[in-house]
Coordinates of C-alpha atoms and ligand atoms in Angstrom, one line a residue:
M1 CA 29.7 -50.0 -11.1
A2 CA 28.8 -52.8 -8.7
E3 CA 25.6 -54.7 -9.6
V4 CA 23.1 -54.5 -6.7
D5 CA 19.5 -55.4 -6.4
V6 CA 19.0 -54.6 -2.7
Y7 CA 19.4 -50.9 -2.5
R8 CA 18.7 -50.1 1.1
D9 CA 17.6 -51.4 4.4
T10 CA 17.2 -48.1 6.2
Y11 CA 15.8 -44.7 5.3
A12 CA 18.2 -41.8 5.6
G13 CA 15.9 -39.9 8.1
D14 CA 16.0 -43.0 10.4
V15 CA 19.7 -43.0 10.8
T16 CA 19.7 -41.5 14.3
E17 CA 21.7 -42.1 17.5
A18 CA 19.7 -45.2 18.2
R19 CA 21.5 -46.8 15.3
I20 CA 25.1 -46.0 16.4
G21 CA 27.3 -49.1 15.8
A22 CA 24.9 -50.6 13.3
T23 CA 25.7 -51.4 9.7
V24 CA 23.1 -49.8 7.5
Q25 CA 22.4 -49.5 3.8
V26 CA 20.9 -46.3 2.5
A27 CA 20.1 -45.1 -1.0
G28 CA 19.3 -41.7 -2.5
W29 CA 20.7 -38.6 -4.1
V30 CA 23.9 -36.7 -3.5
D31 CA 22.4 -33.6 -1.9
R32 CA 25.8 -31.9 -1.0
R33 CA 29.3 -32.8 -1.5
R34 CA 32.3 -31.4 0.4
D35 CA 36.0 -32.4 0.0
H36 CA 37.9 -32.1 3.2
G37 CA 41.6 -32.9 2.9
G38 CA 41.3 -36.3 1.4
I39 CA 37.9 -37.1 3.0
I40 CA 34.7 -36.6 1.1
F41 CA 31.5 -35.7 2.9
I42 CA 28.3 -36.7 1.0
D43 CA 24.9 -35.7 2.3
L44 CA 22.6 -38.4 1.1
R45 CA 19.0 -37.4 0.6
D46 CA 16.0 -39.8 0.2
A47 CA 12.3 -39.3 0.6
S48 CA 12.6 -39.4 4.4
G49 CA 15.4 -36.9 5.0
I50 CA 19.2 -36.4 4.8
V51 CA 22.1 -38.2 6.4
Q52 CA 25.8 -37.3 6.3
T53 CA 28.1 -40.0 5.0
V54 CA 31.9 -39.9 5.0
I55 CA 34.0 -41.5 2.3
D56 CA 37.7 -42.2 2.4
P57 CA 38.6 -42.2 -1.3
S58 CA 41.8 -44.1 -0.7
A59 CA 39.5 -47.0 0.3
I60 CA 36.6 -46.2 -2.1
P61 CA 38.1 -44.6 -5.2
D62 CA 34.5 -44.2 -6.8
G63 CA 34.0 -41.5 -4.2
H64 CA 36.0 -39.1 -6.5
G65 CA 33.4 -39.5 -9.2
L66 CA 30.4 -38.4 -7.2
K67 CA 28.6 -35.3 -8.3
L68 CA 25.5 -33.5 -7.1
E69 CA 22.3 -35.5 -7.7
Y70 CA 24.0 -38.7 -8.5
V71 CA 22.0 -41.7 -7.3
V72 CA 23.9 -44.0 -5.0
S73 CA 23.5 -46.9 -2.6
I74 CA 25.8 -46.8 0.4
C75 CA 26.6 -49.3 3.0
G76 CA 28.4 -48.3 6.2
V77 CA 28.6 -48.1 9.9
V78 CA 26.7 -45.5 11.9
R79 CA 28.9 -43.5 14.2
E80 CA 28.8 -40.4 16.3
R81 CA 29.9 -37.3 14.6
P82 CA 33.1 -35.8 16.1
E83 CA 32.7 -33.1 18.7
G84 CA 31.9 -29.7 17.2
T85 CA 30.5 -31.1 13.9
Q86 CA 27.2 -32.1 15.4
N87 CA 24.0 -30.4 14.2
A88 CA 21.2 -30.6 16.7
D89 CA 18.7 -29.0 14.3
M90 CA 18.9 -32.0 12.0
Q91 CA 17.1 -35.2 12.7
T92 CA 20.3 -37.2 11.8
G93 CA 22.6 -34.4 13.0
M94 CA 24.4 -36.3 15.7
V95 CA 25.6 -39.1 13.5
E96 CA 27.2 -40.0 10.2
I97 CA 27.8 -43.1 8.2
G98 CA 31.4 -44.3 7.6
V99 CA 31.1 -45.6 4.1
E100 CA 32.3 -49.1 3.4
E101 CA 30.6 -49.8 0.1
L102 CA 29.4 -47.4 -2.6
S103 CA 27.4 -48.2 -5.7
I104 CA 26.7 -45.5 -8.2
L105 CA 23.2 -46.3 -9.4
S106 CA 22.8 -43.4 -11.8
A107 CA 24.7 -40.4 -12.9
A108 CA 23.1 -36.9 -13.2
E109 CA 23.9 -34.1 -15.6
T110 CA 24.3 -30.7 -14.2
L111 CA 20.9 -29.6 -13.1
P112 CA 19.3 -26.5 -14.8
F113 CA 18.8 -25.0 -11.4
M114 CA 20.0 -25.6 -7.9
L115 CA 17.6 -27.5 -5.7
N116 CA 17.8 -24.9 -3.1
D117 CA 14.7 -23.0 -2.0
R118 CA 16.6 -19.8 -1.7
V119 CA 17.4 -19.6 -5.3
D120 CA 14.8 -17.8 -7.4
V121 CA 14.1 -19.7 -10.5
D122 CA 11.4 -18.5 -12.9
E123 CA 8.3 -20.5 -12.9
R124 CA 8.5 -21.6 -16.6
T125 CA 11.8 -23.3 -15.9
R126 CA 10.5 -24.9 -12.8
L127 CA 7.6 -26.3 -14.7
E128 CA 9.7 -27.5 -17.6
Y129 CA 11.8 -29.5 -15.1
R130 CA 8.9 -30.1 -12.7
Y131 CA 10.4 -33.5 -11.7
L132 CA 13.4 -31.7 -10.4
D133 CA 11.4 -28.9 -8.8
L134 CA 9.5 -31.6 -6.9
R135 CA 12.8 -32.7 -5.4
T136 CA 13.1 -29.4 -3.5
P137 CA 12.1 -29.6 0.2
R138 CA 9.3 -27.1 -0.2
M139 CA 7.6 -28.9 -3.1
A140 CA 8.2 -32.4 -1.6
K141 CA 6.4 -31.0 1.5
N142 CA 3.5 -29.8 -0.6
L143 CA 3.2 -33.2 -2.3
R144 CA 3.2 -34.9 1.1
A145 CA 0.5 -32.5 2.4
R146 CA -1.6 -33.2 -0.7
S147 CA -1.4 -36.9 0.0
A148 CA -2.1 -36.4 3.7
A149 CA -5.2 -34.3 2.8
F150 CA -6.6 -37.0 0.5
R151 CA -6.0 -39.6 3.1
A152 CA -7.7 -37.6 5.8
M153 CA -10.7 -36.8 3.7
R154 CA -11.1 -40.5 2.8
E155 CA -10.7 -41.6 6.3
V156 CA -13.3 -39.3 7.7
L157 CA -15.8 -39.9 4.9
D158 CA -15.3 -43.7 4.9
G159 CA -15.8 -43.6 8.7
L160 CA -19.1 -41.8 8.2
G161 CA -20.3 -44.4 5.8
F162 CA -19.8 -42.5 2.6
M163 CA -19.3 -44.5 -0.6
D164 CA -16.6 -43.5 -3.1
V165 CA -18.2 -43.7 -6.5
D166 CA -16.3 -42.6 -9.6
T167 CA -18.2 -40.9 -12.4
P168 CA -17.1 -40.6 -16.1
T169 CA -15.0 -37.9 -17.6
L170 CA -16.3 -38.2 -21.1
I171 CA -19.8 -36.9 -20.7
R172 CA -22.5 -34.5 -21.9
S173 CA -22.0 -31.0 -20.8
T174 CA -22.6 -30.0 -17.1
P175 CA -23.8 -26.5 -16.5
E176 CA -21.4 -24.9 -13.9
G177 CA -21.2 -21.7 -15.8
A178 CA -17.9 -22.1 -17.5
R179 CA -16.9 -23.1 -21.0
D180 CA -16.7 -26.8 -21.7
M181 CA -13.6 -28.6 -22.7
L182 CA -14.6 -30.8 -25.7
V183 CA -13.3 -34.1 -26.9
P184 CA -14.2 -35.2 -30.5
S185 CA -15.7 -38.7 -30.9
R186 CA -14.1 -40.8 -33.6
L187 CA -16.9 -43.3 -33.6
R188 CA -19.6 -40.7 -34.0
K189 CA -17.8 -38.2 -36.2
G190 CA -19.0 -34.6 -35.7
S191 CA -20.1 -35.4 -32.1
F192 CA -18.3 -34.3 -29.0
Y193 CA -18.0 -35.3 -25.4
A194 CA -17.5 -32.6 -22.8
L195 CA -15.1 -33.1 -19.9
P196 CA -17.1 -32.6 -16.6
Q197 CA -17.1 -29.2 -15.1
S198 CA -18.1 -31.2 -12.0
P199 CA -19.9 -34.5 -11.4
Q200 CA -23.0 -32.6 -10.5
L201 CA -25.7 -34.4 -12.5
F202 CA -24.1 -37.8 -12.0
K203 CA -24.0 -37.4 -8.2
Q204 CA -27.6 -36.3 -8.2
L205 CA -28.6 -39.3 -10.2
L206 CA -26.7 -41.5 -7.8
M207 CA -29.2 -40.3 -5.2
V208 CA -32.0 -41.6 -7.5
S209 CA -30.1 -44.9 -7.6
G210 CA -30.3 -45.3 -3.9
V211 CA -26.7 -44.3 -3.0
D212 CA -27.1 -42.8 0.5
R213 CA -23.9 -40.9 0.9
Y214 CA -21.5 -40.3 -2.0
Y215 CA -18.1 -38.8 -2.3
Q216 CA -15.3 -38.6 -4.8
I217 CA -12.0 -36.8 -5.2
A218 CA -13.1 -35.7 -8.6
R219 CA -11.2 -34.1 -11.5
C220 CA -13.1 -31.2 -13.0
Y221 CA -12.4 -29.2 -16.2
R222 CA -13.4 -25.6 -16.9
D223 CA -12.2 -23.7 -19.9
E224 CA -11.9 -20.4 -18.1
D225 CA -9.7 -17.4 -18.8
F226 CA -6.5 -17.4 -16.8
R227 CA -7.1 -14.0 -15.4
S228 CA -6.7 -15.3 -11.8
D229 CA -5.1 -18.2 -10.1
R230 CA -7.0 -20.9 -11.9
Q231 CA -6.3 -24.1 -13.8
L232 CA -8.1 -25.7 -16.6
E233 CA -8.3 -28.9 -14.6
F234 CA -8.5 -29.1 -10.8
I235 CA -9.8 -31.5 -8.2
Q236 CA -12.7 -31.2 -5.9
L237 CA -13.9 -33.2 -2.9
D238 CA -17.3 -33.8 -4.2
L239 CA -20.1 -34.9 -1.9
E240 CA -23.8 -35.7 -2.1
G241 CA -26.3 -37.2 0.3
A242 CA -29.9 -38.4 0.2
F243 CA -32.4 -37.3 2.9
W244 CA -29.7 -34.7 3.8
G245 CA -29.9 -31.0 4.3
R246 CA -27.7 -28.0 5.1
E247 CA -27.0 -28.9 8.7
G248 CA -25.9 -32.4 7.8
V249 CA -23.6 -31.1 5.0
F250 CA -22.1 -28.5 7.4
E251 CA -21.4 -31.0 10.1
T252 CA -19.8 -33.5 7.8
L253 CA -17.6 -30.8 6.1
E254 CA -16.5 -29.3 9.4
Q255 CA -15.3 -32.7 10.4
V256 CA -13.5 -33.3 7.1
I257 CA -11.9 -29.8 7.1
S258 CA -10.8 -29.8 10.7
T259 CA -9.3 -33.3 10.3
V260 CA -7.3 -32.1 7.3
V261 CA -6.1 -29.0 9.1
E262 CA -5.1 -31.2 12.1
R263 CA -3.2 -33.6 9.9
I264 CA -1.4 -31.0 7.9
R265 CA -0.8 -28.2 10.4
G266 CA -1.2 -30.0 13.7
E267 CA -3.8 -27.4 14.7
S268 CA -7.2 -28.0 16.1
I269 CA -9.7 -25.4 14.7
P270 CA -12.9 -24.4 16.4
T271 CA -16.1 -25.8 15.0
P272 CA -18.9 -25.1 14.2
F273 CA -17.6 -22.5 11.8
Q274 CA -19.1 -19.0 11.9
R275 CA -22.0 -18.3 9.6
M276 CA -23.3 -15.1 7.9
T277 CA -25.9 -14.5 5.3
Y278 CA -25.0 -13.3 1.9
A279 CA -26.8 -10.0 2.6
E280 CA -24.8 -9.5 5.7
V281 CA -21.4 -10.2 4.2
M282 CA -22.1 -8.0 1.2
E283 CA -23.1 -5.1 3.5
R284 CA -20.2 -5.6 6.0
Y285 CA -17.4 -6.6 3.7
G286 CA -18.5 -5.8 0.2
T287 CA -17.8 -9.3 -1.0
D288 CA -19.3 -12.8 -0.7
K289 CA -16.0 -14.2 0.3
P290 CA -14.7 -11.9 3.1
D291 CA -11.4 -12.3 4.8
L292 CA -12.3 -12.4 8.5
R293 CA -8.7 -12.4 9.7
F294 CA -9.1 -8.7 10.2
G295 CA -11.8 -6.2 11.0
M296 CA -12.0 -2.9 9.1
E297 CA -15.7 -3.5 8.4
I298 CA -17.7 -1.4 6.1
Q299 CA -20.1 1.0 7.9
D300 CA -23.2 2.3 6.3
I301 CA -23.7 5.9 7.4
S302 CA -26.5 6.7 4.9
E303 CA -29.1 7.3 7.5
L304 CA -26.7 9.5 9.5
V305 CA -26.0 11.8 6.6
A306 CA -29.3 11.7 4.7
G307 CA -30.1 15.2 5.9
S308 CA -26.6 16.5 5.6
T309 CA -26.0 20.0 4.2
F310 CA -23.2 18.4 2.2
G311 CA -24.8 17.8 -1.1
V312 CA -22.8 14.7 -2.1
F313 CA -24.1 12.9 0.9
S314 CA -27.8 14.0 0.9
S315 CA -28.3 13.8 -2.9
T316 CA -26.7 10.3 -3.0
V317 CA -29.1 9.0 -0.3
A318 CA -32.1 10.8 -1.8
S319 CA -31.5 9.1 -5.1
G320 CA -31.5 5.6 -3.6
G321 CA -27.7 5.4 -3.1
V322 CA -25.7 4.8 0.0
V323 CA -22.8 6.5 1.8
R324 CA -20.5 3.9 3.2
G325 CA -16.9 3.9 4.5
I326 CA -14.1 2.1 6.3
N327 CA -11.8 3.1 9.1
V328 CA -8.4 2.0 7.8
G329 CA -6.7 3.0 11.1
A330 CA -3.8 5.4 11.7
L331 CA -2.0 4.8 8.5
G332 CA -0.6 8.3 8.3
L333 CA -1.2 8.3 4.5
S334 CA 0.5 11.1 2.6
R335 CA -1.4 13.3 0.1
S336 CA 0.0 11.4 -2.8
A337 CA -0.9 8.0 -1.2
I338 CA -4.5 9.3 -0.8
D339 CA -4.5 10.5 -4.4
S340 CA -3.5 7.1 -5.6
L341 CA -6.1 5.4 -3.4
T342 CA -8.7 7.8 -5.0
E343 CA -7.5 6.7 -8.5
R344 CA -7.7 3.1 -7.4
A345 CA -11.3 3.6 -6.2
K346 CA -12.1 5.2 -9.5
S347 CA -10.6 2.3 -11.4
L348 CA -12.8 0.0 -9.3
G349 CA -15.9 2.0 -10.5
A350 CA -16.4 4.7 -7.8
K351 CA -17.1 8.3 -8.8
G352 CA -14.6 9.3 -6.1
L353 CA -13.3 8.7 -2.7
M354 CA -13.5 11.0 0.4
S355 CA -10.8 10.8 2.9
L356 CA -11.0 12.2 6.4
V357 CA -8.6 12.0 9.4
V358 CA -9.9 12.0 13.0
E359 CA -8.3 14.9 14.9
G360 CA -9.3 15.5 18.5
D361 CA -13.1 15.6 18.4
G362 CA -13.3 16.7 14.8
L363 CA -12.3 15.6 11.3
R364 CA -9.6 17.0 9.0
S365 CA -10.5 16.8 5.3
S366 CA -11.3 19.0 2.3
I367 CA -15.0 18.2 3.0
T368 CA -15.1 19.1 6.7
K369 CA -16.2 22.6 5.9
F370 CA -19.5 21.2 4.7
L371 CA -20.1 19.2 7.8
S372 CA -21.5 20.5 11.1
D373 CA -19.7 19.7 14.4
D374 CA -22.5 17.3 15.3
E375 CA -22.2 15.5 12.0
Q376 CA -18.5 15.2 12.5
T377 CA -19.0 13.8 16.0
S378 CA -21.5 11.2 14.9
L379 CA -19.3 10.2 11.9
I380 CA -16.4 9.6 14.3
G381 CA -18.8 7.6 16.5
A382 CA -20.0 5.5 13.6
F383 CA -16.5 4.5 12.7
D384 CA -15.3 4.2 16.3
G385 CA -12.6 6.7 15.3
K386 CA -9.5 7.3 17.4
P387 CA -7.2 10.3 16.8
G388 CA -5.1 9.7 13.7
D389 CA -7.6 7.2 12.1
Q390 CA -8.2 7.6 8.4
L391 CA -11.8 7.2 7.2
L392 CA -12.4 6.5 3.5
L393 CA -16.0 7.2 2.3
V394 CA -17.7 6.3 -0.9
A395 CA -21.1 7.7 -1.9
D396 CA -22.6 5.6 -4.7
T397 CA -25.1 2.8 -5.5
P398 CA -24.9 -0.1 -2.9
P399 CA -23.1 -2.5 -5.3
V400 CA -20.5 0.0 -6.3
A401 CA -19.9 1.3 -2.8
G402 CA -19.7 -2.3 -1.5
A403 CA -17.3 -3.5 -4.2
V404 CA -15.0 -0.5 -4.0
L405 CA -14.7 -0.5 -0.2
G406 CA -14.5 -4.2 0.0
Q407 CA -11.5 -4.2 -2.4
L408 CA -9.8 -1.2 -0.6
R409 CA -10.4 -3.0 2.7
L410 CA -8.5 -6.0 1.4
E411 CA -5.7 -4.0 -0.1
L412 CA -5.1 -1.9 3.0
G413 CA -6.0 -4.4 5.7
Q414 CA -5.2 -8.0 4.5
P415 CA -2.4 -9.3 6.8
D416 CA 0.7 -10.4 5.0
N417 CA 2.3 -13.0 7.2
N418 CA -0.6 -14.2 9.1
D419 CA -1.3 -17.9 8.9
D420 CA -4.5 -17.8 10.9
L421 CA -7.4 -19.7 9.4
A422 CA -10.7 -17.9 9.4
F423 CA -13.5 -20.2 8.1
L424 CA -17.0 -18.9 7.3
W425 CA -20.2 -20.3 6.0
V426 CA -22.0 -17.9 3.8
I427 CA -25.7 -18.9 3.6
D428 CA -28.9 -17.6 2.0
F429 CA -27.5 -16.7 -1.4
P430 CA -30.0 -15.4 -4.0
V431 CA -31.3 -18.0 -6.4
F432 CA -30.4 -15.9 -9.4
E433 CA -28.0 -13.2 -10.4
V434 CA -29.2 -10.3 -12.4
E435 CA -27.0 -9.8 -15.4
E436 CA -26.2 -6.4 -16.9
D437 CA -28.8 -6.9 -19.7
G438 CA -31.4 -7.6 -17.0
S439 CA -31.5 -11.4 -17.7
L440 CA -31.2 -13.9 -14.9
S441 CA -28.5 -16.5 -14.4
P442 CA -28.2 -19.1 -11.7
A443 CA -26.2 -17.8 -8.7
H444 CA -25.0 -21.3 -8.0
H445 CA -26.3 -23.7 -10.6
P446 CA -29.8 -24.4 -11.9
F447 CA -30.3 -27.5 -9.8
T448 CA -30.3 -25.5 -6.5
A449 CA -33.5 -25.4 -4.5
P450 CA -35.2 -22.1 -3.7
V451 CA -36.2 -21.5 -0.1
D452 CA -39.7 -20.8 -1.3
V453 CA -40.9 -21.9 -4.7
E454 CA -43.7 -19.3 -4.8
E455 CA -41.4 -16.5 -3.9
M456 CA -39.0 -17.6 -6.7
R457 CA -41.9 -17.5 -9.2
T458 CA -43.2 -14.1 -8.1
S459 CA -40.0 -12.3 -7.3
P460 CA -37.1 -14.2 -8.8
E461 CA -34.6 -11.3 -8.6
T462 CA -34.7 -11.3 -4.8
A463 CA -35.6 -14.9 -4.0
I464 CA -33.3 -16.8 -1.6
S465 CA -31.9 -20.2 -2.4
K466 CA -30.7 -23.1 -0.3
S467 CA -27.1 -22.7 -1.4
Y468 CA -24.1 -22.1 0.7
D469 CA -20.4 -21.3 0.3
L470 CA -17.4 -22.1 2.5
V471 CA -14.9 -19.3 2.7
L472 CA -11.4 -19.4 4.1
N473 CA -9.3 -16.3 4.4
G474 CA -11.0 -14.4 1.6
S475 CA -11.1 -17.4 -0.8
E476 CA -14.1 -19.4 -1.8
L477 CA -13.2 -23.0 -0.7
G478 CA -16.3 -24.5 -2.1
S479 CA -20.0 -24.4 -2.5
G480 CA -23.0 -26.5 -2.5
S481 CA -26.8 -26.6 -2.1
V482 CA -29.9 -28.4 -1.3
R483 CA -31.1 -29.6 -4.7
I484 CA -34.4 -29.5 -6.5
H485 CA -35.8 -33.0 -6.3
D486 CA -39.2 -32.2 -8.0
P487 CA -39.0 -32.2 -11.8
V488 CA -41.8 -29.6 -11.9
V489 CA -39.9 -27.1 -9.8
Q490 CA -36.8 -27.9 -12.0
Q491 CA -38.7 -27.0 -15.1
Q492 CA -39.9 -23.7 -13.4
V493 CA -36.3 -22.8 -12.8
F494 CA -35.5 -23.4 -16.5
D495 CA -38.5 -21.3 -17.4
I496 CA -37.3 -18.4 -15.3
L497 CA -33.8 -18.7 -16.8
G498 CA -35.4 -18.4 -20.2
I499 CA -34.6 -22.0 -21.2
S500 CA -37.5 -23.1 -23.3
P501 CA -39.0 -26.6 -22.6
D502 CA -37.5 -27.7 -25.9
E503 CA -34.0 -26.5 -25.0
A504 CA -34.3 -27.9 -21.5
E505 CA -35.3 -31.2 -22.9
R506 CA -32.4 -31.2 -25.3
R507 CA -29.8 -30.2 -22.7
F508 CA -31.0 -31.6 -19.5
G509 CA -33.8 -33.9 -20.5
W510 CA -31.8 -37.0 -19.7
F511 CA -31.2 -35.7 -16.2
V512 CA -34.7 -34.4 -15.5
K513 CA -36.1 -37.7 -16.7
G514 CA -34.2 -39.4 -13.8
L515 CA -35.9 -37.1 -11.3
R516 CA -39.3 -38.5 -12.3
F517 CA -38.6 -42.0 -10.9
G518 CA -38.6 -41.3 -7.2
T519 CA -36.0 -38.9 -6.1
P520 CA -35.1 -38.5 -2.4
P521 CA -34.5 -34.9 -1.2
H522 CA -30.8 -34.5 -1.4
A523 CA -28.0 -32.0 -0.9
G524 CA -24.3 -31.7 -1.4
F525 CA -21.1 -29.8 -1.6
A526 CA -17.8 -29.6 -3.4
V527 CA -14.5 -28.3 -1.9
G528 CA -11.7 -27.1 -4.1
I529 CA -8.8 -29.1 -2.8
D530 CA -6.1 -27.2 -4.6
R531 CA -7.0 -23.9 -3.2
F532 CA -7.5 -25.3 0.3
L533 CA -4.1 -26.9 0.2
A534 CA -2.4 -23.7 -1.1
I535 CA -3.8 -21.8 1.9
L536 CA -2.8 -24.4 4.4
Q537 CA 0.7 -24.6 3.0
G538 CA 1.0 -20.8 2.9
E539 CA 1.4 -20.8 -0.9
R540 CA 0.2 -17.9 -3.0
S541 CA -0.6 -20.0 -6.0
I542 CA -2.5 -23.2 -6.4
R543 CA 0.2 -24.2 -8.9
E544 CA 2.6 -24.8 -6.0
V545 CA 0.4 -27.6 -4.6
I546 CA -0.5 -29.3 -7.9
P547 CA 2.0 -32.0 -8.9
F548 CA 2.0 -31.1 -12.6
P549 CA 0.2 -27.8 -13.2
K550 CA -0.2 -25.8 -16.3
T551 CA 1.3 -22.3 -16.6
Q552 CA -1.0 -19.3 -16.4
T553 CA -1.5 -19.5 -20.1
G554 CA -2.6 -23.1 -20.0
T555 CA 0.6 -24.8 -21.3
D556 CA 2.8 -27.5 -19.9
P557 CA 6.4 -26.5 -20.6
M558 CA 7.6 -30.0 -19.6
S559 CA 5.6 -32.1 -22.2
G560 CA 4.9 -29.2 -24.5
S561 CA 1.1 -29.5 -24.4
P562 CA -1.1 -28.4 -26.0
T563 CA 0.3 -29.4 -29.3
R564 CA -0.8 -29.6 -32.9
V565 CA -1.8 -33.0 -34.1
D566 CA -1.3 -34.7 -37.5
D567 CA -3.8 -34.1 -40.2
E568 CA -4.3 -37.9 -40.3
Q569 CA -5.4 -37.9 -36.7
L570 CA -7.8 -35.0 -37.3
K571 CA -9.2 -36.7 -40.4
E572 CA -10.0 -39.8 -38.4
L573 CA -11.9 -37.7 -35.9
G574 CA -13.7 -35.9 -38.7
V575 CA -12.3 -32.6 -37.4
A576 CA -10.6 -29.7 -39.3
V577 CA -8.8 -26.8 -37.8
R578 CA -10.3 -23.5 -39.1
P579 CA -7.9 -21.4 -41.1
E580 CA -8.0 -18.5 -38.7
A581 CA -7.2 -20.9 -35.8
K582 CA -4.0 -22.3 -37.3
P583 CA -1.2 -21.4 -35.0
E584 CA 1.9 -19.8 -36.5
E585 CA 4.6 -22.3 -37.6
Ligands
LIG601 N1 -21.1 -28.9 -8.5 C1 -20.9 -27.7 -7.7 C2 -19.6 -27.1 -8.1 O1 -18.7 -27.7 -8.7 C3 -20.8 -28.1 -6.2 C4 -22.1 -28.6 -5.7 O2 -23.2 -27.9 -5.8 O3 -22.1 -29.7 -5.1 O4 -19.3 -26.0 -7.7

C-alpha cells in the first residue's frame, strides 16, 4: 500500500468534460465495481458525487483487490467515455478517469446491507449501522438539507440583527407540559437537574437582560411516550424579541421559513401565510392543525336540521349537540367499506355514522325515508353535492363531531403523493384547556399572555390568549406567544391553574423574580426543525432527517443506549435503582 498524504485535488462530482486531458487525483469509496474482460471499472464516490474510473490491472495489479466500499485515492487522466457508454443523466457521465496510480487507503468488510435505496432494510439495522445508512444518497441528501436549513435560518436571523445566545442544558425544570428528563447531581447528592423541555424561561429572562432579539438552534428534551413520531430529544429554532408582538414574529418567521424552502426545494412560497382562528379551524376541519392541501371541509348543518322529523337530527340539536358532515366525493364506497368507516367513527368516539349518496336531486341512504324532499335538497345544497357524492354525517357533541369528522377527512382526503406546502397560522387559541376532571391546564404554556386579563379572570374557560401556531400540511411546525410581562398577571395565571403562591414560588419563583426588575413586553416562537425538514424532504418520519435518532422505543441500537451503569457510579451519585425497575439480565 503506497503511503500518501495528499489524497485528492479534485472532487469526483467536478470531473466533467471541462477537465478532459487533465491529470486529477480523486479519493473516495468504491461504489460499484465491474470486471470487463481484463479491465476493471470502478465507480468512485465521494461527498460530491460519483465518477467512473478505469483500471488496467496488468499495469495496476492492486486493482484486483478492490472490493465494494474500499477507500481509495486514484490519480489519472480524464478522458471522454467511448461512444455508446456515455450517460447524460450523470453529472460526470461523459467522462472517465484512466487510472495511473491507485492507493488503497482502507479496506471494508462486507456491509450488513447494500447502500442502495431500493433495498428495504429494517430500521433497526439501519440505525445500528447509521454511519453506513448515512452513506446512502437519500440520507446524505437529508443531511445536506439539514445543514442548509441551519445555514439559511442563521443567515436570515443574523441579517435581521438577532443574537445567537446559548442557554444551559442542565437546568431547573421548564413547564412545557411533558415529563422532564433528569440528571442526578454528584456534588449535591439527592438533587437533580432537568434537561430543558425548551429554553423558554431563559429566553424570557434574556429580554429582562436587555437582549433585543434572541435566537438559538436549541436542543430540547421531553420524556414523552413514543406513541407518535417523536424523539426524546429534538431541535427547535427558538426565538424571542423585546418590544415585539405577533405581527413582528409572523413577519420574521415567514422570512425564515420561505428562505429555508427556497434553499432546500428551490421554490418560492407565497407570503404572508394564510391565517385562521382556532375557533374557525376547529369548526371547519375538526383539528387545530388542518391539512389545507385539500378541501373536504366540515359543514355544520345543525340549523338546517334542527326541526327535522328525523329524531336523531332534531334531538341531538335540541340537547345542545350538532349535526355535521363532510362530502368525501364520488368514492363509490361499497357497503362493507361504509361499515368499516362506521366502525372507525365509533372507535374515534362517535355514536354512529350516517352515510348518504347524492342521486339526481335526492339522497340514497337508509335514513332518507325520514327526510322530506325539501330537507334532502337543502342537505345536498349545504354540501354542494354532485351526483355520486358520498356524504358522511355525525350527530354528537361539537368536540366529538369535530374530532371524528376531522380524522375521517384526513383518512379519506389526505393526498398521498402531493408535495405542495400549505402553511397556516392558527391564532386566538384559548388560554386554558379544560381537562376531563374539569381542571384547567395551559393551552400553550403558563407564560402566555391573555388577550384580556379581566376576561381571563372572570371566564377562564373561554378566554382567548395571544398564542399562535404555525401549521404545515397537517403538522404543527411550531408555536409561540406574546408573553406575560407583568408579575401580577403571571401570579393570576398560576392562581387560575390552581398553583398556590407557595408552589409557584417554589417552582417558578426564580423566574417571576426576574420579571419584577423591569421587563419589556416580549414575544417569541419555536419551530420544530426536525418535523419541518421531514416534510420538506418528503420523509414520513422525523428519524429520517435526524443524523443519529433513537428508535421508536427510545433506544440507540448503534451505541446500545440507554444502558445500565455500575453500582459504583450510582453510589457516587447517591442514586439507587428501585428493585422493581431493575431490568432483566
Ligand atoms: N417554548 C415554546 C415551545 O417549546 C415555544 C415558545 O413559546 O416560544 O413550544
